[in-house]
PDB file of C-alpha atoms in Angstrom:
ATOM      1  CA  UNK A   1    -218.447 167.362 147.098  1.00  0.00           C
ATOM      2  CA  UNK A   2    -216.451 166.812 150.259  1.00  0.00           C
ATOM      3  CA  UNK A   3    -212.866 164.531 149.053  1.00  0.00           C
ATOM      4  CA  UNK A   4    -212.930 165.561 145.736  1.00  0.00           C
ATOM      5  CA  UNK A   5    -209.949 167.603 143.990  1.00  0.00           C
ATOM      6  CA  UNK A   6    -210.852 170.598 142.543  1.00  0.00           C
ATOM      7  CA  UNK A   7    -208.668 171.274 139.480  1.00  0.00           C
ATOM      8  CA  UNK A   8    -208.253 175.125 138.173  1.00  0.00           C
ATOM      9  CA  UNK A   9    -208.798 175.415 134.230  1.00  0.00           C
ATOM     10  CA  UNK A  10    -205.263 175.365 133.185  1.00  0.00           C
ATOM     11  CA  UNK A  11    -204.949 172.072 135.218  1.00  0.00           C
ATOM     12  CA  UNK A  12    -207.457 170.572 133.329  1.00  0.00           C
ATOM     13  CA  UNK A  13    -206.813 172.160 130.025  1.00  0.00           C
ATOM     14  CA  UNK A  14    -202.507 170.458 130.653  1.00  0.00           C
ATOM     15  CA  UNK A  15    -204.592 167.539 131.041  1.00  0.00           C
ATOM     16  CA  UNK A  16    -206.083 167.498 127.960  1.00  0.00           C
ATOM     17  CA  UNK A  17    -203.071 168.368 126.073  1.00  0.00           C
ATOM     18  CA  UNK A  18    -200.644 165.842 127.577  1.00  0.00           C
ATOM     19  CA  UNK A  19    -203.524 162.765 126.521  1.00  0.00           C
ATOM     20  CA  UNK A  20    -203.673 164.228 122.504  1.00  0.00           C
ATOM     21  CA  UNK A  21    -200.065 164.363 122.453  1.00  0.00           C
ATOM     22  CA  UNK A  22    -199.741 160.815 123.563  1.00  0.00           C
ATOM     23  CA  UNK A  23    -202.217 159.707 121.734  1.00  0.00           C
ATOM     24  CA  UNK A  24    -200.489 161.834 118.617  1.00  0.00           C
ATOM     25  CA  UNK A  25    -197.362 159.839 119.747  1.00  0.00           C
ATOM     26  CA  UNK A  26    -198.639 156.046 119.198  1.00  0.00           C
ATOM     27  CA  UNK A  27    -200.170 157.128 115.766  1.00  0.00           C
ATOM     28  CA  UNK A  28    -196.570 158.714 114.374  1.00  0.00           C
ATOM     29  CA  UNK A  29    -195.167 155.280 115.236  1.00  0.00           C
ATOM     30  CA  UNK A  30    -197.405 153.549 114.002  1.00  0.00           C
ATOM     31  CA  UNK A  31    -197.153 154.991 110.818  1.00  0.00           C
ATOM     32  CA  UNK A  32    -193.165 155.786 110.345  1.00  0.00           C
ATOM     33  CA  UNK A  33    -193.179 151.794 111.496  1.00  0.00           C
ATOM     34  CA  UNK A  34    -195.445 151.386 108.339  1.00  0.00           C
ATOM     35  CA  UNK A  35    -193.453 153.565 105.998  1.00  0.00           C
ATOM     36  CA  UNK A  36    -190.217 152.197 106.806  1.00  0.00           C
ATOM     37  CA  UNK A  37    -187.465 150.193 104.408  1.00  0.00           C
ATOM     38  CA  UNK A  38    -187.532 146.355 105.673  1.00  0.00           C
ATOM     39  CA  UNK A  39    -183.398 145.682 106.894  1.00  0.00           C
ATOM     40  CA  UNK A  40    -181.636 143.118 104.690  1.00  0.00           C
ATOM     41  CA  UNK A  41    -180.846 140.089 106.092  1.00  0.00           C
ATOM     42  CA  UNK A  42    -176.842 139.787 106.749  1.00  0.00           C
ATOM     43  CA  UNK A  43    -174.849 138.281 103.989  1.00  0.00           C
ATOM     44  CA  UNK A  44    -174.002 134.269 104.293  1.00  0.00           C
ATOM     45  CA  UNK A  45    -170.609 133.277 105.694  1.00  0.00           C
ATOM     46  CA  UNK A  46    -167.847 132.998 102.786  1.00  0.00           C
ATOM     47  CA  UNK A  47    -166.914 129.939 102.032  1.00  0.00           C
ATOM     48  CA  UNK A  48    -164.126 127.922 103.297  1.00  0.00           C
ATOM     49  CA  UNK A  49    -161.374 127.754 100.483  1.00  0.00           C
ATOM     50  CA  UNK A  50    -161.184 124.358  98.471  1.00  0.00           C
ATOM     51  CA  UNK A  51    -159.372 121.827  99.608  1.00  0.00           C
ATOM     52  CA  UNK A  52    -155.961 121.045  98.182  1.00  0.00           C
ATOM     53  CA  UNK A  53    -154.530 117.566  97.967  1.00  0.00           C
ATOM     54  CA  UNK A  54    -151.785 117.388 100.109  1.00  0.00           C
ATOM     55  CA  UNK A  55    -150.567 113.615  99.939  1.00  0.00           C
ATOM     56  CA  UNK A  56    -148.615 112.772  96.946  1.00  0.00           C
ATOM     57  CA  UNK A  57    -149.752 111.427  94.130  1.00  0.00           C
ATOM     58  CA  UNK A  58    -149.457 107.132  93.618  1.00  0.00           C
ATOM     59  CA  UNK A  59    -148.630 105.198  90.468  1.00  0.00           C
ATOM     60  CA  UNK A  60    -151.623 103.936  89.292  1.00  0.00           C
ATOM     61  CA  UNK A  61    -152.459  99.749  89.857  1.00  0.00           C
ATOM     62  CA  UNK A  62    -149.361  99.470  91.794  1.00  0.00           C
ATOM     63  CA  UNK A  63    -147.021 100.722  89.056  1.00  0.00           C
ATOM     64  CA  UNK A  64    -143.639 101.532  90.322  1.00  0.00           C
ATOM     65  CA  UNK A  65    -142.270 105.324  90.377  1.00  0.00           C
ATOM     66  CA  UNK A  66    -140.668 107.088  87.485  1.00  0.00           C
ATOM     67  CA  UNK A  67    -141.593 104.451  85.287  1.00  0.00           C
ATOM     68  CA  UNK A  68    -141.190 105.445  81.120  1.00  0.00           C
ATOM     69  CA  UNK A  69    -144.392 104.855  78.972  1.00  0.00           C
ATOM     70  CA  UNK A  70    -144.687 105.015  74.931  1.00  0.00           C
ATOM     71  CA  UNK A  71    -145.274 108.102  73.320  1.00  0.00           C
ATOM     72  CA  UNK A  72    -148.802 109.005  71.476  1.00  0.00           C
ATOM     73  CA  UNK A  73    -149.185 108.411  67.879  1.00  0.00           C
ATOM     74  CA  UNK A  74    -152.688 108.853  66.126  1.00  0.00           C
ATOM     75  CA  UNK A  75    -154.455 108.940  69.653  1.00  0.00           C
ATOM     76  CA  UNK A  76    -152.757 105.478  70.143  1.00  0.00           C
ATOM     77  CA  UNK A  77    -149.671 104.828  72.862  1.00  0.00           C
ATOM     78  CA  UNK A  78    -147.129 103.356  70.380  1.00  0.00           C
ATOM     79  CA  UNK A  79    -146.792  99.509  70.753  1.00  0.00           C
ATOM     80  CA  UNK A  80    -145.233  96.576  68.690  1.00  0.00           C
ATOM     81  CA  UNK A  81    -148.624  95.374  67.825  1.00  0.00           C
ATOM     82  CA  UNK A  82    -149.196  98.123  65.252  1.00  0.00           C
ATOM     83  CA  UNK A  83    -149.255  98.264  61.654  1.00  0.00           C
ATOM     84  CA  UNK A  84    -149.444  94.198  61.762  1.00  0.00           C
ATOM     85  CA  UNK A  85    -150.464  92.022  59.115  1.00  0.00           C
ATOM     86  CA  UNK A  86    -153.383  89.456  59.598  1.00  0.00           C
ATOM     87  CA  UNK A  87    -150.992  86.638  59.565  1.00  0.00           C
ATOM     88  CA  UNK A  88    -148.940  89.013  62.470  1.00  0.00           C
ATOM     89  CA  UNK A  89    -151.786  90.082  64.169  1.00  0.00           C
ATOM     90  CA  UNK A  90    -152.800  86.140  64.943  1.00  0.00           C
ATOM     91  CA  UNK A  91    -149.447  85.625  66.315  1.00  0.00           C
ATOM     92  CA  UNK A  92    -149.337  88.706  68.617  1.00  0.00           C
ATOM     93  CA  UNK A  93    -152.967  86.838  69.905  1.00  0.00           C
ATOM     94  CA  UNK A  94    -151.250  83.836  70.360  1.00  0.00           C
ATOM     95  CA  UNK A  95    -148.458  85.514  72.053  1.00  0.00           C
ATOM     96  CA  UNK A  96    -150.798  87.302  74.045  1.00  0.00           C
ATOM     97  CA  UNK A  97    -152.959  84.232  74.968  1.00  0.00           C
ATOM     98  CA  UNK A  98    -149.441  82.018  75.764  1.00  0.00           C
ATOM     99  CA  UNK A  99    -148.648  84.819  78.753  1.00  0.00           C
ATOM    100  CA  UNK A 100    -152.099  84.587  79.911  1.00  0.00           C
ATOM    101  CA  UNK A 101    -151.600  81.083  80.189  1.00  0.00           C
ATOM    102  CA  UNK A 102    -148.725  81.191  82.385  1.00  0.00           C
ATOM    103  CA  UNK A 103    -149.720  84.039  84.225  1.00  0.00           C
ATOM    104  CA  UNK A 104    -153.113  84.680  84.812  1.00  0.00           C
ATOM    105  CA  UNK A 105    -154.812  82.571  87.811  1.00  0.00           C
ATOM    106  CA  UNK A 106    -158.490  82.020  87.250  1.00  0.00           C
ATOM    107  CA  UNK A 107    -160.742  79.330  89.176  1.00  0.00           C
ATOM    108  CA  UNK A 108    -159.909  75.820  86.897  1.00  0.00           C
ATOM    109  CA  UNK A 109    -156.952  77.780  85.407  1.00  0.00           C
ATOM    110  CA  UNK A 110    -159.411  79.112  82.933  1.00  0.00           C
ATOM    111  CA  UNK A 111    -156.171  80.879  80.315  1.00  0.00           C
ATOM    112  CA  UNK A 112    -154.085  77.578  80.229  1.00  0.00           C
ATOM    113  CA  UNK A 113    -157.161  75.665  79.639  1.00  0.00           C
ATOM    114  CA  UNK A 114    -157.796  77.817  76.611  1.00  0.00           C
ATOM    115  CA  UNK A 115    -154.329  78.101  75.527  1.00  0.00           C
ATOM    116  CA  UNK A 116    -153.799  74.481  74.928  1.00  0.00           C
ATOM    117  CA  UNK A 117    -157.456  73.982  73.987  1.00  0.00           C
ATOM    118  CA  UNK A 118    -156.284  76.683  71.268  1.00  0.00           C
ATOM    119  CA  UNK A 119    -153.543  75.109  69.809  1.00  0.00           C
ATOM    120  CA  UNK A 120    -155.368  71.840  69.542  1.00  0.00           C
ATOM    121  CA  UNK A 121    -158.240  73.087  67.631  1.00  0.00           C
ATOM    122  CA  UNK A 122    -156.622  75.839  65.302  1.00  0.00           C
ATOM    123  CA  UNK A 123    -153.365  74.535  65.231  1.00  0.00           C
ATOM    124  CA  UNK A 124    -152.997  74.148  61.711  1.00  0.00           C
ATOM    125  CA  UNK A 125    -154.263  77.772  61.002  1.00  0.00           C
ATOM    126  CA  UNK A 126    -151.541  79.276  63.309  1.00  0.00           C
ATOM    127  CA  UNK A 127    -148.785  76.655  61.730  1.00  0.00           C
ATOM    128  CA  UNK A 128    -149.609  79.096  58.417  1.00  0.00           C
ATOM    129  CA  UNK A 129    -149.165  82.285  60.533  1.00  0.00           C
ATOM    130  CA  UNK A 130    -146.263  81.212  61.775  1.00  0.00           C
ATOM    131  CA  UNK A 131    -144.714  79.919  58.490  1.00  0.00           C
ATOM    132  CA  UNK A 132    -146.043  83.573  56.737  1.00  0.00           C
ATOM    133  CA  UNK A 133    -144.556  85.625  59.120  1.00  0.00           C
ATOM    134  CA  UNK A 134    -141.676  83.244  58.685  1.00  0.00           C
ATOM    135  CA  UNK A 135    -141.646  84.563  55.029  1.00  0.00           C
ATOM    136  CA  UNK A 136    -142.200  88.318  55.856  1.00  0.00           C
ATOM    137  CA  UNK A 137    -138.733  88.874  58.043  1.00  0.00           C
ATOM    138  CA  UNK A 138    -136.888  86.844  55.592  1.00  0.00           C
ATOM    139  CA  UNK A 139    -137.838  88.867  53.049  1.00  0.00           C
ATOM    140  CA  UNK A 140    -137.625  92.162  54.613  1.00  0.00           C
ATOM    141  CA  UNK A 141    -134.341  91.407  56.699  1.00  0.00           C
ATOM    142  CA  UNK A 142    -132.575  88.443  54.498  1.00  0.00           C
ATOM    143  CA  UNK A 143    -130.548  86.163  57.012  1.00  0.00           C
ATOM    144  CA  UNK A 144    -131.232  88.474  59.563  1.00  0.00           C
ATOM    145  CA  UNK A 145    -134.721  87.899  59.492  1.00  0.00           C
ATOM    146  CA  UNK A 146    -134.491  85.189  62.496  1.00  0.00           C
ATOM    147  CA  UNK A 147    -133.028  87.873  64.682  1.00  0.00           C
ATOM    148  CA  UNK A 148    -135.175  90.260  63.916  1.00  0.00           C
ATOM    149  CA  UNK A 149    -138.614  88.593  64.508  1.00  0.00           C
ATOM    150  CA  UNK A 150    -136.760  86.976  67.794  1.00  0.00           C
ATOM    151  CA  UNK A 151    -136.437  90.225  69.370  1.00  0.00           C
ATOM    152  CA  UNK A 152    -139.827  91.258  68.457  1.00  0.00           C
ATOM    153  CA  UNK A 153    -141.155  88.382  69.932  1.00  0.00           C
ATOM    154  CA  UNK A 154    -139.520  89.198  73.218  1.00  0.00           C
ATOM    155  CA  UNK A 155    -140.395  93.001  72.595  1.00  0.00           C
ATOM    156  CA  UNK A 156    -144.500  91.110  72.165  1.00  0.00           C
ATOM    157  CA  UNK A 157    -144.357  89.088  75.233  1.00  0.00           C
ATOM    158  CA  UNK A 158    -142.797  91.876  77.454  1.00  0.00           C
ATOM    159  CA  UNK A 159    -145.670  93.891  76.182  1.00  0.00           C
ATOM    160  CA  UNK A 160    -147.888  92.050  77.648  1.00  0.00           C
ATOM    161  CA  UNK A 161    -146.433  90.841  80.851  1.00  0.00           C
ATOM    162  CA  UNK A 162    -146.434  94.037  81.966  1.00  0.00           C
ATOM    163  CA  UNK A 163    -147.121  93.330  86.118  1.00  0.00           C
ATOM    164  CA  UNK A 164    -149.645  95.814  86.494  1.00  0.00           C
ATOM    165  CA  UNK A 165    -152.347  95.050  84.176  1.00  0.00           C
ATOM    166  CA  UNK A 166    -152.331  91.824  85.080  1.00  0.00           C
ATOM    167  CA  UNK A 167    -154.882  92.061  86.922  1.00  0.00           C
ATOM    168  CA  UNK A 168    -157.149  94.249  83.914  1.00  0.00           C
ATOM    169  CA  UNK A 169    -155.249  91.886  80.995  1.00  0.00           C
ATOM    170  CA  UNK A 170    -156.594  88.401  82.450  1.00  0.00           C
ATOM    171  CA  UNK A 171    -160.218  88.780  82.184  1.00  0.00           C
ATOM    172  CA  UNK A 172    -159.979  89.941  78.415  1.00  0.00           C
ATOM    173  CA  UNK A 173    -157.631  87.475  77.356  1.00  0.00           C
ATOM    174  CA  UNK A 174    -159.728  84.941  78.604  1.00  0.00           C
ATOM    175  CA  UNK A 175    -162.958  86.369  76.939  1.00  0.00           C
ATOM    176  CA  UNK A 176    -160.841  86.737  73.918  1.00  0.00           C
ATOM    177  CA  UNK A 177    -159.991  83.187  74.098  1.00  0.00           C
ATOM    178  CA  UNK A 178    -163.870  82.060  74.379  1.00  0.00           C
ATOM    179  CA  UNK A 179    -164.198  84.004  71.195  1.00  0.00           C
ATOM    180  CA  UNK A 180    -161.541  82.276  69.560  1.00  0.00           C
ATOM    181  CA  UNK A 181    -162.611  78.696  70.130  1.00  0.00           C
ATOM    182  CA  UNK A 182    -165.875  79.561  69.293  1.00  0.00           C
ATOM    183  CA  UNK A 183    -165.345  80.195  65.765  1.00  0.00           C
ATOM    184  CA  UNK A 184    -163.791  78.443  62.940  1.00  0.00           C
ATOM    185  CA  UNK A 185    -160.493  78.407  61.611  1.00  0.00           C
ATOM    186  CA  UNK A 186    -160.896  80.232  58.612  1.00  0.00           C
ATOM    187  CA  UNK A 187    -162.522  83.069  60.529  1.00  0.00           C
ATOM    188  CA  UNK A 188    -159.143  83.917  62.660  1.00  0.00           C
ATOM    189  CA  UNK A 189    -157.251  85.802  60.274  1.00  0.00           C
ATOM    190  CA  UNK A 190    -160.178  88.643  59.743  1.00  0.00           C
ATOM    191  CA  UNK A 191    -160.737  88.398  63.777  1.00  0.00           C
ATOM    192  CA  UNK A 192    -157.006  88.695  64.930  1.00  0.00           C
ATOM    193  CA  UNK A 193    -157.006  92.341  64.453  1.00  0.00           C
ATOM    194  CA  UNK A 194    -160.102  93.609  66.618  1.00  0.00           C
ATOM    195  CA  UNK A 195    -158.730  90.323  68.976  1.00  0.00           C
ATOM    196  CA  UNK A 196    -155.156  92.167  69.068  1.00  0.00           C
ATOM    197  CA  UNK A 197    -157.100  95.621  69.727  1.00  0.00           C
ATOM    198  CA  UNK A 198    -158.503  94.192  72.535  1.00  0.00           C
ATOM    199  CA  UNK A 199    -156.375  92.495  74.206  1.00  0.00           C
ATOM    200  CA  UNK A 200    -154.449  95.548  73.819  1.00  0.00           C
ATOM    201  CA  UNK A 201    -156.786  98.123  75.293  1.00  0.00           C
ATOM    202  CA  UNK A 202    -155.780  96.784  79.272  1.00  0.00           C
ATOM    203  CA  UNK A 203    -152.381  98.677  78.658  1.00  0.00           C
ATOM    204  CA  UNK A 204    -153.444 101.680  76.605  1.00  0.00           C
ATOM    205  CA  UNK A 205    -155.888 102.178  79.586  1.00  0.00           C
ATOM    206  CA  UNK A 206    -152.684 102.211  81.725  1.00  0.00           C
ATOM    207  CA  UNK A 207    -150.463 104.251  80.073  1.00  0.00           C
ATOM    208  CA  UNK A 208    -152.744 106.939  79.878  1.00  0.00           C
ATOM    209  CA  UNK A 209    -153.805 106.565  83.655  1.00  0.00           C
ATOM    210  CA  UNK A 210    -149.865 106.737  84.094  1.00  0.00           C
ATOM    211  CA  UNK A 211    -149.536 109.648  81.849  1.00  0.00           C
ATOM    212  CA  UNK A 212    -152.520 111.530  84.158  1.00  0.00           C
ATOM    213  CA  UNK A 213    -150.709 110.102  87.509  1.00  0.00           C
ATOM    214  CA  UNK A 214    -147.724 111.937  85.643  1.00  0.00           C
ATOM    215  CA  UNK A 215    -149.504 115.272  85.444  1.00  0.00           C
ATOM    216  CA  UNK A 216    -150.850 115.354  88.528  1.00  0.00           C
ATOM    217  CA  UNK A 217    -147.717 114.636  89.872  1.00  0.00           C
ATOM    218  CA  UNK A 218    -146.584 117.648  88.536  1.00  0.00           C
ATOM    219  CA  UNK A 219    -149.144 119.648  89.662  1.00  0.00           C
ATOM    220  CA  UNK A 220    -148.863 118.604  93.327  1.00  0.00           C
ATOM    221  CA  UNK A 221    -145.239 119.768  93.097  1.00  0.00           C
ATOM    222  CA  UNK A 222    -145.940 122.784  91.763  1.00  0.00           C
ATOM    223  CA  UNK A 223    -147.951 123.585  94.726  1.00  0.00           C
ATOM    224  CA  UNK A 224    -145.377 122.177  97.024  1.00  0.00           C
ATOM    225  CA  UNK A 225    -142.396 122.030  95.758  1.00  0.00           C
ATOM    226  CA  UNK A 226    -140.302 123.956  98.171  1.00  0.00           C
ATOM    227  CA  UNK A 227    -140.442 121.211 100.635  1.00  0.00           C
ATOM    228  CA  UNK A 228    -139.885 118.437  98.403  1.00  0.00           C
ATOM    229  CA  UNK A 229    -137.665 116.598  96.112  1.00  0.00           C
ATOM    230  CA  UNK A 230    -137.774 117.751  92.474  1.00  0.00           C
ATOM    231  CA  UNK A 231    -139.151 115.467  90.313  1.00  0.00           C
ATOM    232  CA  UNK A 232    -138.167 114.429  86.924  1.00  0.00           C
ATOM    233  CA  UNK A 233    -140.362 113.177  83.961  1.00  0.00           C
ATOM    234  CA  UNK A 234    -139.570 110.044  82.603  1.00  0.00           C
ATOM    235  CA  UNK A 235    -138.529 109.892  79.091  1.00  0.00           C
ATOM    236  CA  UNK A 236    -140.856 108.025  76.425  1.00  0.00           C
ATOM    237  CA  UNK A 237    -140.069 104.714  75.519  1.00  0.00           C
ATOM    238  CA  UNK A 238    -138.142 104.598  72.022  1.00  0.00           C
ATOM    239  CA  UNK A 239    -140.370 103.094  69.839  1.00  0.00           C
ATOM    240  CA  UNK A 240    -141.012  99.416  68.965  1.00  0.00           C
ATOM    241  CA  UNK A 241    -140.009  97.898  66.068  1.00  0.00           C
ATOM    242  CA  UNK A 242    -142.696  97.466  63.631  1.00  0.00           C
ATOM    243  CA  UNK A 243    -143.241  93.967  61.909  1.00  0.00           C
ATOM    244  CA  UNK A 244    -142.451  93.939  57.858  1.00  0.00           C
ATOM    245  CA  UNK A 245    -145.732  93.741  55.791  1.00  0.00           C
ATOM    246  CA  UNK A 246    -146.857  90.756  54.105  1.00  0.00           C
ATOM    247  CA  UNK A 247    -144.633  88.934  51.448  1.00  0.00           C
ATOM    248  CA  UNK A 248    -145.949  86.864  48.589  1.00  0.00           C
ATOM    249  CA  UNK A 249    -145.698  83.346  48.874  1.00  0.00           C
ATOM    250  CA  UNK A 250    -142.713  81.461  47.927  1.00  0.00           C
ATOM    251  CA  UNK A 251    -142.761  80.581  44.318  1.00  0.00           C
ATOM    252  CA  UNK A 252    -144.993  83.465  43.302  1.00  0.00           C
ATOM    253  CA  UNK A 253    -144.356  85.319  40.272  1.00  0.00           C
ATOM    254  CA  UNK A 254    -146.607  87.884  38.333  1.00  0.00           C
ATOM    255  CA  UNK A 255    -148.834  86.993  35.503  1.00  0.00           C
ATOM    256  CA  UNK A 256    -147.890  90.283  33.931  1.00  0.00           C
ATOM    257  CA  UNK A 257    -144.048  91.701  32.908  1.00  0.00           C
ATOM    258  CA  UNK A 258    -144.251  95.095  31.410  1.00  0.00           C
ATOM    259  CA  UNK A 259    -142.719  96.152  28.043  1.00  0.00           C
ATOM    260  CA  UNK A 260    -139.503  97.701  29.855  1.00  0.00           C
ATOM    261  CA  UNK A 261    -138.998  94.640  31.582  1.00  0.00           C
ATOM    262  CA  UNK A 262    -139.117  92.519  28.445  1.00  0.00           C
ATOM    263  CA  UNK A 263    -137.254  94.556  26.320  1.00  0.00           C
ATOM    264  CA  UNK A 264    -134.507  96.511  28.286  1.00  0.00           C
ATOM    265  CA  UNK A 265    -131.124  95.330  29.751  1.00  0.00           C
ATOM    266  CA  UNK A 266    -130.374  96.904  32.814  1.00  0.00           C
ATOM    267  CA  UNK A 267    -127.478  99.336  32.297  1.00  0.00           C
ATOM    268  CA  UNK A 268    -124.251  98.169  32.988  1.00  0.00           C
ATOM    269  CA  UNK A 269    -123.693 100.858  35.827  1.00  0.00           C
ATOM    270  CA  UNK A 270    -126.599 100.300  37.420  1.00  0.00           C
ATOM    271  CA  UNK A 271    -126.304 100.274  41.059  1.00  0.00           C
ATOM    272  CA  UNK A 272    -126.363  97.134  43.515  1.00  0.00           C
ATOM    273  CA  UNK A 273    -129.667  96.329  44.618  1.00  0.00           C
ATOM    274  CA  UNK A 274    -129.854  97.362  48.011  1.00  0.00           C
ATOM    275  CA  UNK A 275    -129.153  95.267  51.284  1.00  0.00           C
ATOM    276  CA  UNK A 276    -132.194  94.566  52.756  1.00  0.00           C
ATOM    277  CA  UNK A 277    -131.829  96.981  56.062  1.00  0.00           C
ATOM    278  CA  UNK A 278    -131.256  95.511  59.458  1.00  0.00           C
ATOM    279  CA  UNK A 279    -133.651  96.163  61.779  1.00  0.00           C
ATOM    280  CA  UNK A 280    -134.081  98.314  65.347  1.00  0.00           C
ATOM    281  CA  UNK A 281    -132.752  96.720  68.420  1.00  0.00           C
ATOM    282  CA  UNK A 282    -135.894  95.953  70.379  1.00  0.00           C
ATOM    283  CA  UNK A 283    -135.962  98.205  73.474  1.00  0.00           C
ATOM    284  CA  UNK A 284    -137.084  97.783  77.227  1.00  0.00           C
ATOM    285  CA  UNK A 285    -140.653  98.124  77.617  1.00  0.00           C
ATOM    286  CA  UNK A 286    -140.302  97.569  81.544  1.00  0.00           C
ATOM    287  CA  UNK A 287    -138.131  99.282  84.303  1.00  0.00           C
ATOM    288  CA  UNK A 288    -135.130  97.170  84.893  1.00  0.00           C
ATOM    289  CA  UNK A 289    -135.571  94.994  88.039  1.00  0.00           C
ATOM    290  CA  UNK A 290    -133.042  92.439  89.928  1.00  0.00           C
ATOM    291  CA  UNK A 291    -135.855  89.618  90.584  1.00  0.00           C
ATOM    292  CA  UNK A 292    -135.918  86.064  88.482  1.00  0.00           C
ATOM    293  CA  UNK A 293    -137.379  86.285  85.235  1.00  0.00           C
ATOM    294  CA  UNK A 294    -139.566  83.748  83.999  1.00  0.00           C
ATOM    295  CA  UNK A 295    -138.953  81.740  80.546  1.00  0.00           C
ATOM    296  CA  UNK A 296    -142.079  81.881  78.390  1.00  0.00           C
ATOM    297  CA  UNK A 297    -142.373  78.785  76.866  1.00  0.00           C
ATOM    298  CA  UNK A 298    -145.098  77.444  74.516  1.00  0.00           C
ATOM    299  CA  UNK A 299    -147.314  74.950  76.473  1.00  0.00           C
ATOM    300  CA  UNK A 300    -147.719  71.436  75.523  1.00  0.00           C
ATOM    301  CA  UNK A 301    -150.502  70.668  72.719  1.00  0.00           C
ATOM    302  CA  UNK A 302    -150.932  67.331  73.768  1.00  0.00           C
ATOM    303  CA  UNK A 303    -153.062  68.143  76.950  1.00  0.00           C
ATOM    304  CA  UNK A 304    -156.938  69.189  76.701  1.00  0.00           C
TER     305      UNK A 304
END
């Protein structure tokens, strides 16, 4: 037919070919796309490194700097309220209660309140503390006995005036306090020791939040201690003195005296009885500091 292309055999036989080898083309692709391994997705970014404190570590509750805390004994920080007797145990309270009072700021003065409401309503019980610790130095530490319990005492009430925990120390001496004038007299003696243990806990909870300020103290030097001043650890507190144990009565004697007793002289070089021994010079429980110190004084009894 007139305009059409006339194509030789070979032409159209190329043609042929060149269309199955396309088409043989798409179908390997197909299936090598099939057969191949999926790629695995890029690993995630490494993490940034942790970060390192880099301030300095604080005193805890406003403490000052290379301040000396008690050593650990029995999972306790060693204090002059332990191994007390009942009798000492109340006074420590009382102690306890008497810096409260004159320290510890409350809406209505809540601490003094209690205080004197304290020694109106169990005075007579405390009186007998009093007089049986009384007893207990004098016949531990003879006529040194005043002295001794004198410097306790001040060893006791810089115990807990301890600036601080304030702060933690007046809301438990105040609900100690409510406890206190909520139950009889006779029942003080049995309560002053879990009383003493609690109003204690404020400053075991401190010392060992100092001791951890203390170690991670040391650990932020270690990191950066090239471009620092060295630091050094405080030494422990020596420890308190501890109270004498509980003395019989005056006037007591046994019921009983045993056959060697009733029948045997004492030989005549026997030794001396011993002295009775004098004891510890109470110790700093506080860093020295140049302010005023205030005179703890008893409150009044006379005011409700």
């Amino acid at each position: 037919m007139p305009g059409m292309t006339v194509r030789s055999p070979s032409e159209k036989l190329m043609i042929v070919l060149r269309r199955f080898y396309g088409r043989l083309s798409l179908v390997s692709l197909a299936v090598l796309a099939a057969c191949s391994t999926p790629v695995a997705p890029p690993p995630p970014p490494t993490p940034p490194p942790p970060l390192v404190e880099t301030v300095r570590p604080r005193p805890p509750m406003g403490a000052v700097e290379n301040m000396s805390i008690p050593e650990i004994q029995d999972g306790k920080y060693l204090t002059p309220n332990r191994k007390v007797t009942s009798n000492t145990a109340l006074w420590h309270v009382r102690m306890a209660l008497n810096v409260a009072a004159l320290s510890c700021r409350s809406p209505g003065d809540l601490a003094r309140l209690q205080y004197n409401r304290l020694l109106h309503v169990h005075g007579p019980i405390l009186t007998q503390a009093n007089e049986a610790v009384d007893r207990n130095y004098k016949v531990a530490y003879g006529a040194a006995g005043f002295g001794a319990r004198e410097r306790l005492n001040t060893t006791v009430y810089n115990f807990f005036s301890l600036p601080p925990v304030m702060k933690s120390f007046c809301p438990v001496a105040e609900a100690v306090g409510a406890k206190l004038l909520a139950m009889p007299s006779s029942a003080l003696l049995d309560y002053a020791p879990t009383a003493l243990a609690e109003l204690e806990k404020p400053f075991q909870d401190f010392y060992a939040a100092y001791a951890d300020y203390l170690r991670r103290l040391a650990e932020w030097q270690s990191r950066f201690g090239g471009t620092v001043t060295v630091w050094a650890v405080p030494s422990p507190l020596p420890p308190p003195p501890v109270p004498p144990g509980e003395a019989p009565r005056q006037g007591f004697a046994p019921s009983v005296t045993s056959a060697i007793q009733q029948n045997l002289p004492p030989p005549p070089d026997a030794a001396p009885a011993a002295q009775p021994a004098r004891p510890p010079a109470a110790a700093p429980t506080q860093p020295a500091t140049s302010g005023p110190k205030l005179m703890v004084q008893p409150l009044p009894t006379n005011t409700e």
